[in-house]
Tab-separated table of C-alpha atoms in Angstrom:
chain	number	residue	atom	x	y	z
A	1	ASP	CA	42.786	64.309	73.555
A	2	THR	CA	40.994	65.263	70.553
A	3	GLY	CA	43.293	68.174	69.901
A	4	VAL	CA	46.363	68.411	67.242
A	5	SER	CA	48.695	65.510	67.837
A	6	GLN	CA	52.973	66.058	66.861
A	7	ASP	CA	55.588	63.588	67.105
A	8	PRO	CA	58.167	63.463	67.754
A	9	ARG	CA	58.539	66.585	70.138
A	10	HIS	CA	62.063	67.195	70.013
A	11	LYS	CA	64.616	65.996	67.195
A	12	ILE	CA	68.522	66.495	67.596
A	13	THR	CA	70.070	65.667	64.535
A	14	LYS	CA	73.026	66.145	62.570
A	15	ARG	CA	73.464	68.340	59.560
A	16	GLY	CA	72.821	66.295	56.347
A	17	GLN	CA	70.665	64.232	57.759
A	18	ASN	CA	66.987	63.680	56.828
A	19	VAL	CA	64.264	63.782	59.131
A	20	THR	CA	60.563	63.228	59.023
A	21	PHE	CA	57.912	64.648	61.230
A	22	ARG	CA	54.155	63.500	61.609
A	23	CYS	CA	51.092	65.743	62.224
A	24	ASP	CA	47.706	64.292	63.409
A	25	PRO	CA	44.734	67.118	63.129
A	26	ILE	CA	41.875	67.202	64.513
A	27	SER	CA	39.554	64.072	63.278
A	28	GLU	CA	36.711	66.188	61.284
A	29	HIS	CA	39.234	68.718	60.487
A	30	ASN	CA	39.708	68.728	56.357
A	31	ARG	CA	42.687	71.585	56.599
A	32	LEU	CA	45.802	71.030	57.589
A	33	TYR	CA	48.727	73.447	57.952
A	34	TRP	CA	52.610	73.656	58.775
A	35	TYR	CA	54.409	76.453	60.189
A	36	ARG	CA	57.848	77.395	61.067
A	37	GLN	CA	58.636	79.279	64.129
A	38	THR	CA	62.054	80.365	65.062
A	39	LEU	CA	62.695	81.971	68.644
A	40	GLY	CA	61.061	85.215	69.176
A	41	GLN	CA	59.210	85.397	65.922
A	42	GLY	CA	55.761	84.437	64.767
A	43	PRO	CA	54.749	81.121	62.997
A	44	GLU	CA	55.709	81.333	59.501
A	45	PHE	CA	53.592	79.801	57.081
A	46	LEU	CA	55.132	76.768	55.096
A	47	THR	CA	52.277	74.604	53.361
A	48	TYR	CA	48.272	73.697	53.816
A	49	PHE	CA	46.235	70.956	52.508
A	50	GLN	CA	42.760	70.710	51.957
A	51	ASN	CA	42.017	66.949	52.634
A	52	GLU	CA	44.887	64.982	50.559
A	53	ALA	CA	45.496	68.056	48.110
A	54	GLN	CA	48.372	70.451	48.666
A	55	LEU	CA	46.884	73.546	48.078
A	56	GLU	CA	49.244	76.385	48.437
A	57	LYS	CA	53.318	76.230	49.366
A	58	SER	CA	55.226	79.192	50.805
A	59	ARG	CA	58.221	80.433	48.904
A	60	LEU	CA	60.017	79.513	52.239
A	61	LEU	CA	59.572	75.764	51.436
A	62	SER	CA	62.797	74.718	49.781
A	63	ASP	CA	63.021	71.848	47.335
A	64	ARG	CA	64.535	69.939	50.237
A	65	PHE	CA	61.056	70.343	52.049
A	66	SER	CA	58.321	68.118	51.231
A	67	ALA	CA	55.146	67.347	52.921
A	68	GLU	CA	52.035	64.575	52.265
A	69	ARG	CA	48.745	63.984	53.581
A	70	PRO	CA	48.046	60.862	51.796
A	71	LYS	CA	44.808	59.842	53.074
A	72	GLY	CA	43.876	63.148	54.234
A	73	SER	CA	43.959	62.154	57.351
A	74	PHE	CA	47.657	62.705	59.497
A	75	SER	CA	50.192	64.592	57.819
A	76	THR	CA	53.841	64.070	57.540
A	77	LEU	CA	56.896	66.828	56.763
A	78	GLU	CA	60.164	65.673	55.659
A	79	ILE	CA	63.364	67.700	55.537
A	80	GLN	CA	66.251	66.350	53.297
A	81	ARG	CA	69.983	67.163	53.992
A	82	THR	CA	69.331	69.326	56.801
A	83	GLU	CA	70.935	72.312	57.752
A	84	GLN	CA	71.902	74.399	60.722
A	85	GLY	CA	69.132	77.053	59.503
A	86	ASP	CA	66.519	74.534	59.549
A	87	SER	CA	66.839	74.579	63.244
A	88	ALA	CA	63.301	75.826	64.421
A	89	MET	CA	60.214	74.828	66.035
A	90	TYR	CA	57.479	73.333	63.295
A	91	LEU	CA	54.084	73.488	64.098
A	92	CYS	CA	51.114	72.056	62.662
A	93	ALA	CA	47.627	73.190	62.520
A	94	SER	CA	44.120	72.307	61.628
A	95	SER	CA	40.806	73.646	60.523
A	96	LEU	CA	37.320	73.243	58.930
A	97	VAL	CA	37.057	74.584	55.183
A	98	GLY	CA	36.413	78.113	54.612
A	99	THR	CA	37.947	81.260	54.935
A	100	GLY	CA	38.152	82.706	58.573
A	101	SER	CA	38.159	79.117	60.017
A	102	GLU	CA	39.914	78.755	63.422
A	103	GLN	CA	43.238	76.994	63.416
A	104	TYR	CA	43.943	74.821	66.169
A	105	PHE	CA	47.937	74.157	66.858
A	106	GLY	CA	49.591	71.006	67.986
A	107	PRO	CA	52.628	71.844	70.324
A	108	GLY	CA	55.201	71.543	67.691
A	109	THR	CA	58.345	69.677	67.073
A	110	ARG	CA	61.605	71.326	67.902
A	111	LEU	CA	64.115	70.280	65.387
A	112	THR	CA	67.922	71.124	66.398
A	113	VAL	CA	70.510	70.615	63.175
A	114	THR	CA	74.101	70.349	64.931
B	1	GLY	CA	54.356	89.516	51.424
B	2	GLU	CA	52.117	90.610	54.253
B	3	SER	CA	53.442	92.581	57.470
B	4	VAL	CA	51.795	92.206	60.814
B	5	GLY	CA	53.530	93.850	63.580
B	6	LEU	CA	53.365	94.827	66.702
B	7	HIS	CA	54.194	97.909	68.469
B	8	LEU	CA	55.460	97.235	71.644
B	9	PRO	CA	57.562	93.858	72.116
B	10	THR	CA	57.032	93.381	75.874
B	11	LEU	CA	54.496	94.802	78.361
B	12	SER	CA	54.544	94.324	81.983
B	13	VAL	CA	51.389	94.656	83.847
B	14	GLN	CA	50.271	94.490	87.769
B	15	GLU	CA	48.161	91.570	88.700
B	16	GLY	CA	44.443	92.593	88.438
B	17	ASP	CA	45.210	95.503	85.861
B	18	ASN	CA	44.151	95.539	82.304
B	19	SER	CA	46.391	94.762	79.468
B	20	ILE	CA	46.144	96.536	75.792
B	21	ILE	CA	48.534	94.784	73.150
B	22	ASN	CA	48.402	96.658	69.531
B	23	CYS	CA	49.137	95.035	66.226
B	24	ALA	CA	49.139	96.787	63.057
B	25	TYR	CA	48.855	94.884	59.843
B	26	SER	CA	49.336	96.106	55.817
B	27	ASN	CA	47.299	94.032	53.867
B	28	SER	CA	43.554	95.451	53.507
B	29	ALA	CA	42.149	92.609	51.912
B	30	SER	CA	42.642	90.539	55.010
B	31	ASP	CA	38.957	90.124	56.411
B	32	TYR	CA	39.908	87.633	59.320
B	33	PHE	CA	42.027	88.300	62.169
B	34	ILE	CA	42.971	86.163	65.355
B	35	TRP	CA	44.612	86.535	68.375
B	36	TYR	CA	47.173	84.023	69.578
B	37	LYS	CA	48.572	83.161	73.232
B	38	GLN	CA	51.629	81.034	73.082
B	39	GLU	CA	53.184	79.912	76.491
B	40	SER	CA	56.399	78.648	76.438
B	41	GLY	CA	57.242	75.117	74.900
B	42	LYS	CA	53.588	75.039	73.733
B	43	GLY	CA	51.725	75.976	70.255
B	44	PRO	CA	49.943	79.043	69.838
B	45	GLN	CA	46.606	78.696	71.696
B	46	PHE	CA	43.456	80.658	70.367
B	47	ILE	CA	42.097	83.583	72.165
B	48	ILE	CA	39.479	85.538	70.027
B	49	ASP	CA	39.015	86.166	66.405
B	50	ILE	CA	37.198	88.626	64.797
B	51	ARG	CA	35.840	89.490	60.968
B	52	SER	CA	36.554	93.084	58.894
B	53	ASN	CA	32.888	93.314	59.181
B	54	MET	CA	32.982	94.066	63.017
B	55	ASP	CA	34.919	96.297	64.848
B	56	LYS	CA	34.724	94.989	68.251
B	57	ARG	CA	33.888	91.530	69.665
B	58	GLN	CA	34.262	90.607	73.265
B	59	GLY	CA	34.861	87.099	74.880
B	60	GLN	CA	35.239	86.021	78.479
B	61	ARG	CA	37.774	88.982	80.199
B	62	VAL	CA	39.101	89.568	76.410
B	63	THR	CA	38.291	92.435	73.829
B	64	VAL	CA	39.458	92.606	70.441
B	65	LEU	CA	39.104	96.164	68.397
B	66	LEU	CA	39.553	96.578	64.800
B	67	ASN	CA	40.145	99.716	63.018
B	68	LYS	CA	40.283	99.202	59.330
B	69	THR	CA	40.909	102.385	58.603
B	70	VAL	CA	44.301	102.591	59.970
B	71	LYS	CA	44.971	98.875	59.672
B	72	HIS	CA	45.166	98.616	63.541
B	73	LEU	CA	44.145	95.736	65.833
B	74	SER	CA	44.437	95.754	69.912
B	75	LEU	CA	43.555	92.756	72.314
B	76	GLN	CA	42.109	94.157	75.736
B	77	ILE	CA	42.626	91.660	78.985
B	78	ALA	CA	40.645	92.771	82.037
B	79	ALA	CA	41.821	92.240	85.027
B	80	THR	CA	44.992	90.445	84.203
B	81	GLN	CA	45.911	87.383	85.943
B	82	PRO	CA	49.728	85.696	86.263
B	83	GLY	CA	48.322	82.637	84.059
B	84	ASP	CA	47.670	85.086	81.133
B	85	SER	CA	51.809	86.010	81.201
B	86	ALA	CA	52.894	84.887	77.616
B	87	VAL	CA	53.701	85.735	74.256
B	88	TYR	CA	50.557	86.922	71.904
B	89	PHE	CA	50.733	87.026	68.585
B	90	CYS	CA	48.043	88.691	66.068
B	91	ALA	CA	47.411	86.916	62.745
B	92	GLU	CA	45.652	88.358	59.712
B	93	ASN	CA	44.043	85.983	56.520
B	94	GLY	CA	45.965	88.057	53.786
B	95	ASN	CA	44.888	87.901	50.117
B	96	THR	CA	43.942	83.938	49.816
B	97	GLY	CA	42.417	84.006	53.022
B	98	ASN	CA	43.826	80.567	53.389
B	99	GLN	CA	47.183	80.859	55.316
B	100	PHE	CA	47.873	83.499	57.873
B	101	TYR	CA	50.427	85.908	58.645
B	102	PHE	CA	51.922	86.512	61.818
B	103	GLY	CA	53.399	89.290	63.575
B	104	THR	CA	56.694	89.082	65.700
B	105	GLY	CA	54.781	88.976	69.266
B	106	THR	CA	54.263	90.558	72.195
B	107	SER	CA	55.728	89.422	75.380
B	108	LEU	CA	53.124	89.910	78.415
B	109	THR	CA	54.511	89.599	82.050
B	110	VAL	CA	51.821	89.920	84.759
B	111	ILE	CA	53.516	90.937	88.354
B	112	PRO	CA	51.907	89.363	91.088
């Protein structure tokens, strides 16, 4: 399968714990995006990378959230000191460079904070 | 921020009928729009896109119409099938062109 993959698919954690998610984009795609989606809503943009550079971050991305893409391939999204409001589906997408390039989404990681 | 919304949150159609899903967007700077289909437990799946220099684009059984004057998009699905049942989102690329803004979504149910 050459699509976008995410790991884990599901994560249950207790409030206050740290969690880390991984995204592997389509191999030739140099842009990688993170979104958050809550039930009944469309995905909300969090941040994106072009190669290893993080170029844009949403105001939604609090200081507890950090994303990396150290070698311009896979990316990680870490949430520190999780809160119940962090419970959501975290989606990763990748695309080629260029305005108007189609984004391909992964299956998402569903986070539940208890 | 951008506001992308849908007129109807739910839509039920008979199998074989045509479906029309509407979307309003607010940012006149957006120049690229995508329709996505999302099935339960899965990530959004690309259906069709359109650039602002076009007003219509056709794919296989799907057509997207863009009316920039009133900032409106629609997705038409011909001969709707049970496999088309899903939530459909429109998305616009906003001011920077690098991030996409999604609407709330329309849930399409196809009645066999």
